[in-house]
Amino acid sequence: MQDAYITLEEAAAFEGIKYNTLVQRMKRAPNQYDTKTQAREGGGKDQVLISVASLTAKARKAWRATQKVDGRDVIIDRRATEAAPWYVTADLNHYIDGHKKAYYEAVEAARVVQEFIDYAGPEKRTDLAARLAVGLGVSPQSFYRYQTQVLEANAWALKLEREDGQCRDYFRALALCRKPKEADTFPSLTPEQRAIIENIWFDKQFASNLGTREMLYEKFEEIARERGWQDYPSTKTVGRYINYLMSTRGAASAHFLAANGTREWRNKMMLKGKRDATTLEVMELLVGDEHTFDLWVQYTAPNGKVKAVRPVLVAWMDMRSRDILGDVICVKANGDTLKESLVKTIYTAGVPKRLLIDNGKDYTKQELTGQSRKKRNIDFDFDAETVGFYQSIGILGVDRALPYQAWVKAVERLFGTVCSRFSKWFASYTGTLTGSKTDAKRHKDVEGMLERGELLTMEEFYEVWTEWKELHYRTRKHRGLTDAKEKWVTPGELFAHGPRYEKAAPPREYAAMLLMKADTARVTNQGITKFGVLYTDYELCFWKDKKVKIKWDIDDVSKLYVYDLEGHKICEAVSAEVLGFGEKCSQAALEKLMRDQKRQYRESVEALEDFTTPYEVRIEQGRPSDAVGKLDLMIGHAPSSKIISLPTDKEYRGEVAAQSRKKRSGAGDEFLASKAGDALARLRAINE
């Protein structure tokens, strides 16, 4: 013992005091401490070492305990040198929760034993040990065993404290506690039997059919007989093992995956991230989707038949404010409905910067995005005539949600709110048809309600929906906005007062034109055939056997708007009167056809004459120069307009040019005159 020297830092730790305090003690009583110096390995000032024998009894015992842990002194037992005690790796909170009484009794006993270890008074230590043992209700031999265990615990606590700097005084109490019995060991189950149980329970077909423990044990017994096992566990043991398996890390998630498949697992079990919508501006990102209400209303079909239908809501949600925009209700949503919904949004709330759309074919059809829906990323870096409706209307970008991952679209949570706070108040509510909620299905006599006139009409239902949206949803505190600590916590207030992305809407006439259906057609010497109807116009005679673009209004197919492939307007072809035979032939139609034929021939002759006229003769005839860049001496005034976002679509420019020509000739555009105000005012809230 006298030959053992340690550093001052180690001595201070064993004494339980600071380094400077030990140095001051050594200065006050230099004869009490045996020290020596040794050269440092890296050079510099010599290192001071202190003899262990010079320390207090408490420090010497702590030092001896560390020597037992390090294996340099085999005095107590071999346990400290072979493996760490159980409490070194134990979870303190878990142990206390299961053994509160034993732990707090051990805390008191450890305190008494530590006082005995630190005692340096006049009383004989054997007498003190006997007296303290009586107080604890144990024999002196047990008390000395407690001392050994506490010293060992102090040594392990000191060793680990040197490694990570954390105090572990609770080791003393745990050292006096009985090691907890290991649970869930299942000694009656062999590794082979455990593997078979796991294979059956996590089998995809077994789990997807909601296999029970009883079914598993039947299969387990069958395998046991096939393998000739004389003895195997009971059904209770197998059931306990399954309960143990399902409580282990990752087992419940793996079983859910086997039972429900990857798609449902991603929806219900996969780790999700939370997006910070406060970084967005109002109208910076809109999320669009459609929702079928879980109720029935009365609908009158175009043929006059009255039937009960489940209405479909098509709407957009502003991600910053969670406000509902452009909502329309229809029987069946399609690309035209989505156009009308977005146009309604633009002329009531503004042009959004970006869209996050559903992966369904209604949203991703080429007519809207300008490219095949098979392409995941929508690219707008191509010719303006093919950018599709979204880009044509002024939207900078469109993102598509991944298939079957509804959690990326906040509008899906809105539909849940609509179902619980709106749809369930209707007598015709029949519950959801979602596979995971089949128990929510309500049986109602929908046909009887229709016959008795108890169902709301589509128009009445839309009025009720609008009232609920304005008075209940937009004015109610939104939990998402509250959790995000927004200044305005209702969708209506945040949409009205939050920071906003601003972009002007295009002319309404342009939007009205974009709402028309589009296609290509080949011109014959009779005109264009579409919907089984012949459409004709005099200008088409110059486009025989050529392809042209056509557009028509879904509410009025009596007229086709014809453009060339470059987007320049050709004419407006109307449904032609088909000529009859003999006496049934219309005289007026026949005369008109003959006039057009003569006009066409006359213009063809004139054009031929112009093209064959020599240059010298053209100069003599005083033809106007074809040169560009001439000075225009005409004085005119540009028409005033409040539109600040001008479209670049060639078809629209062709439409405007044709309209100007009609104005100069005294003719007007019937479509722009009748549809621009009316169609966009109604916005087709109910679509066929």
XYZ file of C-alpha atoms in Angstrom:
688
model
C 0.000 0.000 0.000
C 2.844 2.369 0.907
C 4.494 1.899 -2.459
C 1.324 2.898 -4.421
C 1.376 6.460 -5.726
C -1.334 8.199 -7.673
C -1.750 11.633 -9.250
C -3.215 14.549 -7.337
C -6.236 14.572 -9.661
C -7.000 10.925 -8.821
C -6.461 11.527 -5.112
C -8.887 14.451 -5.116
C -11.486 12.264 -6.834
C -11.090 9.499 -4.230
C -11.363 12.069 -1.428
C -14.472 13.534 -3.021
C -13.041 17.065 -3.070
C -11.761 19.483 -5.676
C -8.155 19.472 -6.868
C -7.414 22.939 -5.422
C -8.835 21.919 -2.048
C -6.405 18.969 -1.864
C -3.488 21.221 -2.799
C -4.405 23.657 0.008
C -4.570 20.777 2.513
C -1.133 19.616 1.460
C 0.233 23.136 1.963
C -1.286 23.406 5.442
C 0.025 19.987 6.597
C 3.028 19.097 4.427
C 4.258 16.381 6.823
C 0.949 14.463 6.591
C 1.278 13.663 2.867
C 3.978 11.507 1.304
C 4.690 12.819 -2.209
C 7.214 12.361 -4.951
C 7.734 13.653 -8.474
C 8.281 11.991 -11.810
C 9.088 13.257 -15.261
C 6.190 13.679 -17.679
C 6.252 11.649 -20.859
C 5.716 14.695 -23.068
C 8.224 16.812 -21.184
C 7.589 19.917 -19.143
C 7.194 20.363 -15.384
C 7.545 17.203 -13.285
C 4.285 15.520 -12.220
C 3.516 15.336 -8.471
C 2.350 11.973 -7.132
C 0.902 11.260 -3.695
C 1.033 8.067 -1.694
C -2.278 6.239 -1.231
C -1.311 5.598 2.407
C -1.345 9.362 2.996
C -5.030 9.620 2.110
C -8.028 9.260 4.406
C -9.645 5.903 5.071
C -12.513 6.830 2.764
C -10.151 7.551 -0.116
C -8.111 4.392 0.506
C -11.219 2.218 0.397
C -12.381 3.891 -2.787
C -8.952 3.301 -4.319
C -8.953 -0.358 -3.268
C -12.384 -0.802 -4.855
C -11.088 0.543 -8.153
C -8.232 -1.927 -8.044
C -10.767 -4.752 -7.700
C -12.702 -3.493 -10.691
C -9.534 -3.183 -12.732
C -8.484 -6.716 -11.782
C -5.245 -5.673 -10.069
C -6.360 -6.764 -6.644
C -8.332 -9.987 -6.191
C -9.563 -9.634 -2.644
C -13.390 -9.506 -2.696
C -14.510 -11.813 -5.517
C -14.014 -12.466 -9.233
C -17.266 -10.861 -10.324
C -15.721 -7.388 -10.695
C -12.871 -8.671 -12.849
C -14.916 -10.924 -15.112
C -17.995 -8.830 -15.989
C -19.723 -5.636 -14.987
C -22.491 -5.945 -12.359
C -26.075 -5.968 -13.610
C -26.780 -2.417 -12.430
C -24.092 -0.908 -14.668
C -26.272 -1.458 -17.754
C -29.677 -1.340 -16.031
C -32.377 1.197 -16.898
C -32.875 3.055 -13.605
C -36.365 4.390 -14.360
C -37.575 1.005 -15.572
C -36.257 -0.710 -12.436
C -37.775 1.859 -10.067
C -41.186 1.581 -11.759
C -41.210 -2.170 -11.129
C -39.482 -2.296 -7.746
C -40.218 0.964 -5.938
C -40.317 -0.447 -2.396
C -37.115 -2.444 -2.736
C -35.260 0.459 -4.352
C -36.104 3.079 -1.723
C -35.275 0.640 1.086
C -31.920 0.111 -0.616
C -31.386 3.878 -0.828
C -31.653 4.131 2.994
C -29.396 1.120 3.523
C -26.777 2.501 1.108
C -26.789 5.799 2.995
C -26.077 4.021 6.293
C -23.334 1.859 4.792
C -21.670 4.884 3.183
C -21.659 6.677 6.556
C -19.931 3.612 8.050
C -17.335 3.665 5.269
C -16.671 7.395 5.843
C -16.618 7.126 9.664
C -13.366 8.226 11.317
C -14.535 8.706 14.923
C -13.402 7.124 18.219
C -15.998 4.315 18.310
C -14.680 0.904 17.493
C -15.671 -0.041 13.946
C -16.843 -3.528 14.913
C -19.172 -2.079 17.518
C -20.423 0.546 15.063
C -21.054 -2.128 12.423
C -23.032 -4.268 14.889
C -25.137 -1.295 15.965
C -25.879 -0.182 12.402
C -26.713 -3.764 11.374
C -29.351 -3.934 14.081
C -30.825 -0.673 12.790
C -31.092 -2.132 9.304
C -32.456 -5.444 10.588
C -29.599 -7.549 9.227
C -26.739 -9.557 10.715
C -23.216 -8.081 11.022
C -22.058 -10.484 8.307
C -24.701 -9.149 5.944
C -23.738 -5.601 6.892
C -20.096 -6.236 5.916
C -21.339 -7.767 2.666
C -23.302 -4.559 2.095
C -20.059 -2.613 2.639
C -18.299 -4.662 -0.014
C -21.134 -4.147 -2.504
C -21.241 -0.383 -1.903
C -17.482 -0.061 -2.317
C -17.705 -1.978 -5.563
C -20.550 0.280 -6.731
C -18.522 3.389 -5.843
C -15.615 2.052 -7.859
C -17.759 1.426 -10.939
C -19.379 4.845 -10.577
C -15.950 6.500 -10.363
C -14.625 4.566 -13.351
C -17.560 5.497 -15.570
C -17.479 9.100 -14.329
C -13.936 9.391 -15.579
C -15.088 8.219 -19.009
C -18.086 10.480 -19.549
C -18.172 12.884 -16.604
C -21.596 11.742 -15.320
C -22.317 10.973 -11.666
C -23.763 7.549 -10.841
C -24.237 7.578 -7.067
C -27.417 5.565 -7.575
C -25.167 2.536 -8.155
C -24.917 2.220 -4.341
C -28.638 1.627 -3.946
C -28.871 -0.690 -6.940
C -25.910 -2.710 -5.612
C -27.983 -3.564 -2.499
C -31.013 -4.541 -4.610
C -31.662 -8.036 -5.870
C -31.001 -8.498 -9.553
C -34.383 -8.564 -11.327
C -35.469 -11.840 -12.781
C -35.249 -11.956 -16.534
C -38.723 -11.990 -18.110
C -39.948 -13.307 -21.454
C -37.242 -15.922 -21.768
C -39.674 -18.725 -22.750
C -37.400 -21.647 -21.845
C -40.042 -24.141 -23.006
C -39.780 -22.879 -26.601
C -36.869 -24.129 -28.661
C -35.309 -21.861 -31.317
C -36.937 -24.018 -33.998
C -40.377 -23.618 -32.451
C -39.936 -19.868 -32.081
C -38.972 -19.567 -35.736
C -42.067 -21.540 -36.819
C -44.372 -19.356 -34.713
C -42.819 -16.214 -36.175
C -43.016 -17.551 -39.736
C -46.730 -18.297 -39.393
C -47.676 -15.084 -37.580
C -45.863 -12.793 -40.005
C -46.811 -14.691 -43.160
C -48.373 -12.225 -45.628
C -51.345 -14.385 -46.544
C -52.002 -15.338 -42.913
C -51.744 -11.728 -41.709
C -53.778 -10.272 -44.601
C -56.628 -12.680 -43.748
C -56.530 -11.462 -40.126
C -55.345 -14.821 -38.824
C -55.933 -15.397 -35.104
C -53.811 -17.019 -32.398
C -56.113 -20.019 -32.441
C -55.518 -20.466 -36.168
C -51.782 -20.153 -35.620
C -51.788 -22.832 -32.912
C -53.733 -25.228 -35.157
C -51.044 -24.843 -37.805
C -48.351 -25.142 -35.127
C -49.800 -28.452 -33.921
C -49.965 -29.731 -37.483
C -46.281 -28.985 -38.005
C -45.452 -30.552 -34.621
C -47.109 -33.820 -35.657
C -45.346 -33.775 -39.037
C -41.953 -33.341 -37.343
C -42.640 -35.942 -34.687
C -42.338 -33.705 -31.631
C -43.264 -35.638 -28.504
C -43.663 -32.503 -26.413
C -44.447 -28.955 -27.467
C -45.753 -25.816 -25.684
C -49.391 -25.169 -24.879
C -51.594 -22.646 -26.629
C -51.206 -20.260 -23.683
C -47.413 -20.305 -24.005
C -47.622 -19.663 -27.734
C -50.086 -16.816 -27.104
C -47.738 -15.222 -24.545
C -44.867 -15.504 -26.991
C -46.905 -13.730 -29.676
C -47.761 -10.957 -27.193
C -44.063 -10.662 -26.409
C -43.188 -10.528 -30.109
C -45.720 -7.764 -30.810
C -44.229 -5.679 -27.972
C -40.699 -5.833 -29.366
C -39.292 -3.038 -31.449
C -40.605 -2.949 -35.021
C -42.773 -6.086 -34.768
C -46.145 -4.286 -34.850
C -45.062 -2.270 -37.881
C -43.837 -5.399 -39.681
C -47.100 -7.245 -38.974
C -49.133 -4.276 -40.250
C -47.051 -4.289 -43.431
C -47.698 -7.997 -43.963
C -51.426 -7.614 -43.275
C -52.158 -4.459 -45.264
C -49.462 -4.041 -47.909
C -46.991 -1.314 -48.709
C -49.519 1.313 -49.770
C -51.496 1.205 -46.528
C -48.316 0.923 -44.463
C -46.980 4.097 -46.034
C -50.251 5.834 -45.260
C -50.694 4.694 -41.640
C -47.294 3.621 -40.274
C -44.513 5.373 -42.194
C -42.689 8.228 -40.511
C -44.007 11.565 -41.784
C -42.442 15.002 -41.879
C -44.234 18.208 -40.967
C -44.081 21.074 -43.422
C -43.772 24.681 -42.327
C -46.523 26.526 -44.183
C -45.559 29.829 -42.533
C -42.759 30.174 -45.077
C -45.353 30.502 -47.844
C -47.361 33.506 -48.873
C -51.098 33.492 -49.421
C -51.775 32.236 -52.989
C -48.201 30.980 -53.358
C -49.251 27.316 -53.349
C -52.717 25.862 -53.925
C -53.536 22.189 -53.385
C -56.358 20.763 -55.508
C -58.461 17.647 -55.221
C -62.022 16.376 -55.454
C -64.225 14.843 -52.763
C -67.387 12.784 -53.058
C -69.814 13.686 -50.285
C -71.121 10.814 -48.176
C -74.732 11.898 -48.737
C -77.343 11.993 -51.487
C -79.070 14.856 -53.299
C -81.628 15.152 -56.065
C -80.301 15.660 -59.587
C -82.194 16.293 -62.802
C -80.368 14.857 -65.817
C -80.407 16.637 -69.214
C -82.997 14.149 -70.459
C -85.321 15.181 -67.647
C -84.862 12.082 -65.491
C -84.699 12.766 -61.750
C -82.342 10.579 -59.736
C -80.387 10.521 -56.480
C -76.635 11.147 -56.727
C -73.707 11.700 -54.420
C -72.400 15.195 -55.263
C -68.717 15.767 -55.901
C -66.818 18.776 -54.555
C -63.957 20.167 -56.628
C -61.942 22.767 -54.741
C -58.506 24.247 -54.103
C -56.938 24.945 -50.717
C -54.479 27.735 -50.054
C -51.640 26.116 -48.098
C -50.818 29.192 -46.024
C -54.326 30.108 -44.862
C -56.108 26.709 -45.356
C -58.906 28.647 -47.056
C -61.222 26.953 -49.579
C -61.155 28.503 -53.052
C -62.896 27.913 -56.376
C -65.326 25.351 -54.970
C -67.806 23.901 -57.457
C -70.142 20.943 -57.013
C -70.977 18.532 -59.803
C -72.199 15.008 -60.447
C -68.907 13.743 -61.873
C -65.673 15.692 -61.971
C -63.607 15.880 -65.151
C -61.039 18.128 -66.771
C -63.659 20.746 -67.688
C -64.860 20.955 -64.090
C -61.298 21.487 -62.897
C -60.830 24.265 -65.447
C -63.961 26.007 -64.245
C -62.913 25.615 -60.612
C -59.486 27.110 -61.290
C -60.941 29.968 -63.359
C -63.329 30.728 -60.504
C -60.351 30.817 -58.142
C -58.403 33.161 -60.401
C -61.186 35.716 -60.800
C -62.251 35.637 -57.141
C -58.925 35.253 -55.315
C -56.101 35.830 -57.814
C -53.614 33.844 -59.863
C -51.643 31.344 -57.725
C -47.905 30.953 -58.101
C -47.796 27.140 -58.003
C -50.192 24.211 -57.830
C -49.922 20.852 -56.089
C -52.346 18.608 -57.921
C -53.675 15.119 -57.452
C -52.195 12.289 -59.481
C -55.582 11.427 -61.014
C -56.073 11.582 -64.762
C -58.540 14.490 -64.430
C -55.792 16.764 -63.108
C -52.883 15.479 -65.165
C -54.482 15.162 -68.598
C -52.351 16.594 -71.387
C -54.940 19.257 -72.153
C -54.264 20.827 -68.758
C -50.549 20.282 -68.227
C -49.352 20.343 -71.826
C -47.584 16.996 -71.620
C -48.279 13.304 -71.093
C -49.327 12.354 -67.560
C -46.726 9.562 -67.723
C -44.092 12.228 -67.089
C -43.795 12.716 -63.346
C -42.243 16.178 -63.344
C -44.260 18.755 -65.260
C -41.899 20.853 -67.352
C -42.992 24.274 -68.625
C -39.827 25.050 -70.578
C -41.294 24.451 -74.030
C -43.334 26.199 -76.711
C -46.130 28.464 -75.455
C -48.776 26.743 -77.572
C -48.300 23.425 -75.752
C -48.002 24.534 -72.145
C -51.574 23.557 -71.385
C -54.289 25.266 -69.461
C -52.382 25.695 -66.179
C -49.522 27.601 -67.731
C -51.752 29.459 -70.183
C -53.729 30.935 -67.329
C -50.552 32.380 -65.727
C -49.422 29.715 -63.219
C -45.647 29.404 -62.937
C -45.376 25.746 -61.948
C -47.288 22.576 -61.163
C -46.231 19.696 -58.901
C -47.897 16.296 -58.781
C -48.437 14.317 -55.594
C -47.073 10.793 -55.564
C -49.697 8.069 -56.121
C -51.504 6.782 -53.017
C -49.735 9.197 -50.672
C -52.615 11.358 -49.513
C -50.708 12.769 -46.549
C -48.735 15.140 -48.781
C -51.947 17.059 -49.620
C -53.411 19.066 -46.739
C -56.724 19.235 -48.581
C -57.274 15.569 -47.661
C -57.549 16.577 -43.996
C -60.067 19.219 -45.015
C -62.273 16.518 -46.489
C -62.225 14.719 -43.140
C -63.431 17.903 -41.476
C -66.156 18.280 -44.100
C -67.384 14.759 -43.403
C -67.486 15.087 -39.599
C -68.817 18.648 -39.313
C -70.927 19.069 -42.427
C -72.033 15.866 -44.146
C -73.249 14.114 -40.993
C -75.929 16.754 -40.414
C -77.875 15.616 -43.504
C -80.676 13.083 -43.263
C -79.393 11.474 -46.465
C -75.944 10.781 -44.979
C -75.029 7.138 -45.617
C -71.456 7.016 -44.321
C -68.149 6.503 -46.021
C -67.375 3.616 -48.335
C -63.681 3.617 -47.455
C -62.412 0.098 -46.881
C -60.961 0.910 -43.460
C -64.263 2.408 -42.272
C -66.898 0.003 -43.490
C -68.489 -0.013 -40.052
C -69.392 3.660 -40.615
C -71.811 2.740 -43.419
C -75.389 3.858 -42.645
C -78.363 2.239 -44.348
C -80.937 4.775 -45.598
C -83.961 4.511 -47.889
C -82.484 6.878 -50.463
C -84.970 5.948 -53.207
C -87.866 6.500 -50.834
C -86.475 9.875 -49.785
C -86.187 10.804 -53.464
C -89.796 9.834 -54.188
C -91.060 11.757 -51.161
C -89.064 14.853 -52.170
C -86.919 14.812 -49.035
C -83.599 15.242 -50.863
C -82.132 18.656 -51.560
C -81.570 19.599 -55.171
C -78.030 20.254 -56.388
C -78.687 23.998 -56.333
C -80.085 23.906 -52.783
C -77.208 21.756 -51.592
C -74.668 24.185 -53.065
C -76.325 27.047 -51.164
C -76.134 25.104 -47.883
C -72.505 24.207 -48.569
C -71.598 27.829 -49.292
C -73.289 28.984 -46.078
C -71.386 26.402 -44.008
C -68.094 27.317 -45.667
C -68.515 31.052 -45.045
C -70.078 30.973 -41.559
C -68.479 27.907 -39.976
C -65.242 26.917 -41.695
C -63.701 30.252 -42.678
C -64.516 31.887 -39.304
C -63.547 28.975 -37.044
C -60.156 28.689 -35.349
C -57.976 26.296 -37.309
C -55.802 24.044 -35.169
C -53.043 23.986 -37.771
C -52.862 27.776 -37.787
C -52.937 27.879 -33.994
C -50.118 25.335 -33.685
C -48.078 27.317 -36.237
C -48.537 30.407 -34.017
C -50.035 32.453 -36.835
C -51.213 35.964 -36.049
C -54.588 35.189 -37.645
C -55.909 31.760 -36.692
C -58.997 31.515 -38.902
C -58.692 30.705 -42.622
C -60.721 33.745 -43.664
C -58.701 36.236 -41.613
C -55.306 34.873 -42.643
C -56.323 34.783 -46.297
C -57.450 38.418 -46.113
C -54.580 39.852 -44.067
C -51.574 37.551 -44.578
C -48.640 38.347 -46.884
C -49.801 37.642 -50.434
C -48.390 36.586 -53.774
C -49.836 38.991 -56.324
C -50.298 38.412 -60.031
C -52.958 39.957 -62.227
C -55.498 37.767 -63.967
C -55.639 37.622 -67.785
C -58.600 39.081 -69.699
C -61.865 37.302 -69.018
C -62.369 36.739 -72.739
C -59.121 34.803 -72.819
C -60.218 32.605 -69.922
C -63.559 32.036 -71.602
C -61.761 30.829 -74.719
C -59.553 28.508 -72.688
C -62.655 26.938 -71.179
C -63.684 25.675 -74.597
C -62.940 22.109 -75.646
C -60.162 21.664 -78.212
C -59.345 19.126 -80.922
C -57.915 18.828 -84.449
C -59.894 18.095 -87.614
C -59.341 17.655 -91.352
C -61.134 20.002 -93.744
C -62.976 18.500 -96.712
C -64.520 20.285 -99.672
C -67.753 20.314 -97.658
C -66.350 21.607 -94.388
C -65.644 19.946 -91.019
C -67.621 17.046 -89.608
C -67.846 16.894 -85.800
C -70.405 15.232 -83.504
C -72.015 13.830 -86.653
C -72.766 17.400 -87.777
C -71.325 19.225 -90.782
C -69.835 22.655 -89.993
C -68.949 25.012 -92.817
C -67.737 28.502 -93.578
C -66.553 30.139 -96.784
C -62.958 30.479 -95.469
C -62.664 26.691 -95.166
C -62.620 26.320 -98.954
C -58.959 27.451 -98.877
C -58.014 24.740 -96.341
C -59.235 21.658 -98.182
C -57.425 18.444 -97.146
C -55.507 20.286 -94.410
C -55.566 19.809 -90.651
C -56.812 22.625 -88.473
C -57.418 23.212 -84.771
C -60.994 23.547 -83.593
C -62.554 24.706 -80.349
C -66.139 24.667 -79.180
C -68.095 25.702 -76.138
C -69.367 22.736 -74.148
C -72.696 24.537 -73.660
C -73.172 25.469 -77.333
C -71.936 23.134 -80.064
C -73.686 24.986 -82.891
C -70.423 26.731 -83.761
C -66.790 25.702 -84.169
C -63.907 28.170 -83.770
C -61.309 27.176 -86.362
C -57.558 27.985 -86.164
C -54.570 26.967 -88.211
C -51.883 24.830 -86.631
C -49.934 27.972 -85.731
C -52.849 29.376 -83.737
C -54.123 32.008 -86.203
C -57.873 32.177 -86.394
C -59.434 31.106 -89.697
C -63.161 31.415 -89.162
C -66.180 30.481 -87.111
C -67.828 27.504 -88.773
C -71.521 26.995 -88.087
C -73.615 23.896 -88.542
C -74.543 23.797 -92.218
C -77.949 23.134 -93.690
C -77.742 19.809 -95.514
C -79.136 19.976 -99.031
C -82.072 17.770 -99.791
C -83.090 16.127 -103.040
C -85.587 17.324 -105.612
C -88.434 19.319 -104.156
C -87.029 18.882 -100.644
C -83.959 20.935 -101.502
C -83.986 24.362 -99.810
C -83.913 27.144 -102.420
C -82.142 29.554 -100.066
C -79.456 27.056 -99.135
C -78.906 26.147 -102.763
C -78.600 29.808 -103.818
C -76.119 30.496 -101.016
C -74.005 27.533 -102.069
C -73.972 28.710 -105.664
C -72.963 32.256 -104.618
C -70.109 30.886 -102.524
C -68.970 28.689 -105.397
C -68.910 31.652 -107.820
C -67.116 33.789 -105.243
C -64.504 31.124 -104.706
C -63.907 30.764 -108.432
C -63.681 34.530 -108.898
C -61.151 34.914 -106.089
C -59.099 32.019 -107.399
C -58.971 33.617 -110.887
C -57.962 36.975 -109.398
C -55.271 35.374 -107.269
C -53.928 33.498 -110.278
C -53.828 36.711 -112.277
C -51.976 38.518 -109.482
C -49.395 35.791 -109.104
C -48.660 35.729 -112.855
C -48.331 39.519 -113.292
C -44.696 40.553 -114.128
C -42.845 42.907 -111.823
C -42.750 45.767 -114.340
C -46.505 45.615 -114.799
C -47.020 45.617 -111.021
C -45.000 48.848 -110.769
C -47.034 50.419 -113.559
C -50.248 49.451 -111.797
C -49.058 51.345 -108.716
C -49.374 48.512 -106.240
C -48.631 49.420 -102.639
C -45.166 48.541 -101.393
C -44.749 45.358 -99.389
C -41.828 46.830 -97.434
C -41.856 46.684 -93.605
C -40.717 49.430 -91.246
C -42.646 52.159 -93.016
C -43.612 55.316 -91.157
C -47.259 55.149 -90.243
C -48.719 58.642 -90.598
C -52.097 57.639 -89.232
C -52.885 59.106 -85.822
C -54.716 56.812 -83.456
C -55.219 56.093 -79.773
C -54.461 52.771 -78.136
C -57.498 51.373 -76.363
C -57.402 51.816 -72.620
C -57.350 48.607 -70.593
C -56.949 47.667 -66.976
C -55.533 44.239 -67.833
C -51.881 44.060 -66.795
C -51.253 40.387 -67.530
C -51.281 39.804 -71.280
C -51.541 36.255 -72.664
C -49.040 34.950 -75.208
C -51.242 32.258 -76.712
C -51.301 32.508 -80.525
C -54.889 31.314 -80.720
C -55.950 34.147 -78.453
C -53.978 36.653 -80.506
C -55.665 35.256 -83.588
C -59.030 35.618 -81.845
C -58.301 39.270 -81.034
C -57.183 39.963 -84.615
C -60.325 38.349 -86.016
C -62.438 40.339 -83.602
C -60.812 43.569 -84.792
C -61.569 42.682 -88.391
C -65.183 41.995 -87.508
C -65.502 45.335 -85.759
C -64.165 47.115 -88.823
C -66.656 45.250 -91.001
C -69.547 45.817 -88.600
C -69.707 42.209 -87.360
C -69.359 41.074 -83.759
C -68.113 37.921 -82.071
C -71.140 36.088 -80.787
C -69.150 33.927 -78.391
C -67.166 36.680 -76.726
C -70.261 38.837 -76.502
C -72.449 36.173 -74.955
C -70.069 33.892 -73.049
C -67.387 36.125 -71.540
C -69.698 37.665 -68.974
C -72.314 34.982 -68.566
C -70.190 31.832 -68.518
C -67.633 33.215 -66.126
C -70.303 34.707 -63.881
C -71.930 31.344 -63.427
C -68.622 29.459 -63.686
C -70.657 26.335 -64.243
C -71.096 25.481 -60.570
C -72.917 22.377 -61.675
C -71.268 20.425 -64.452
C -72.931 17.727 -66.490
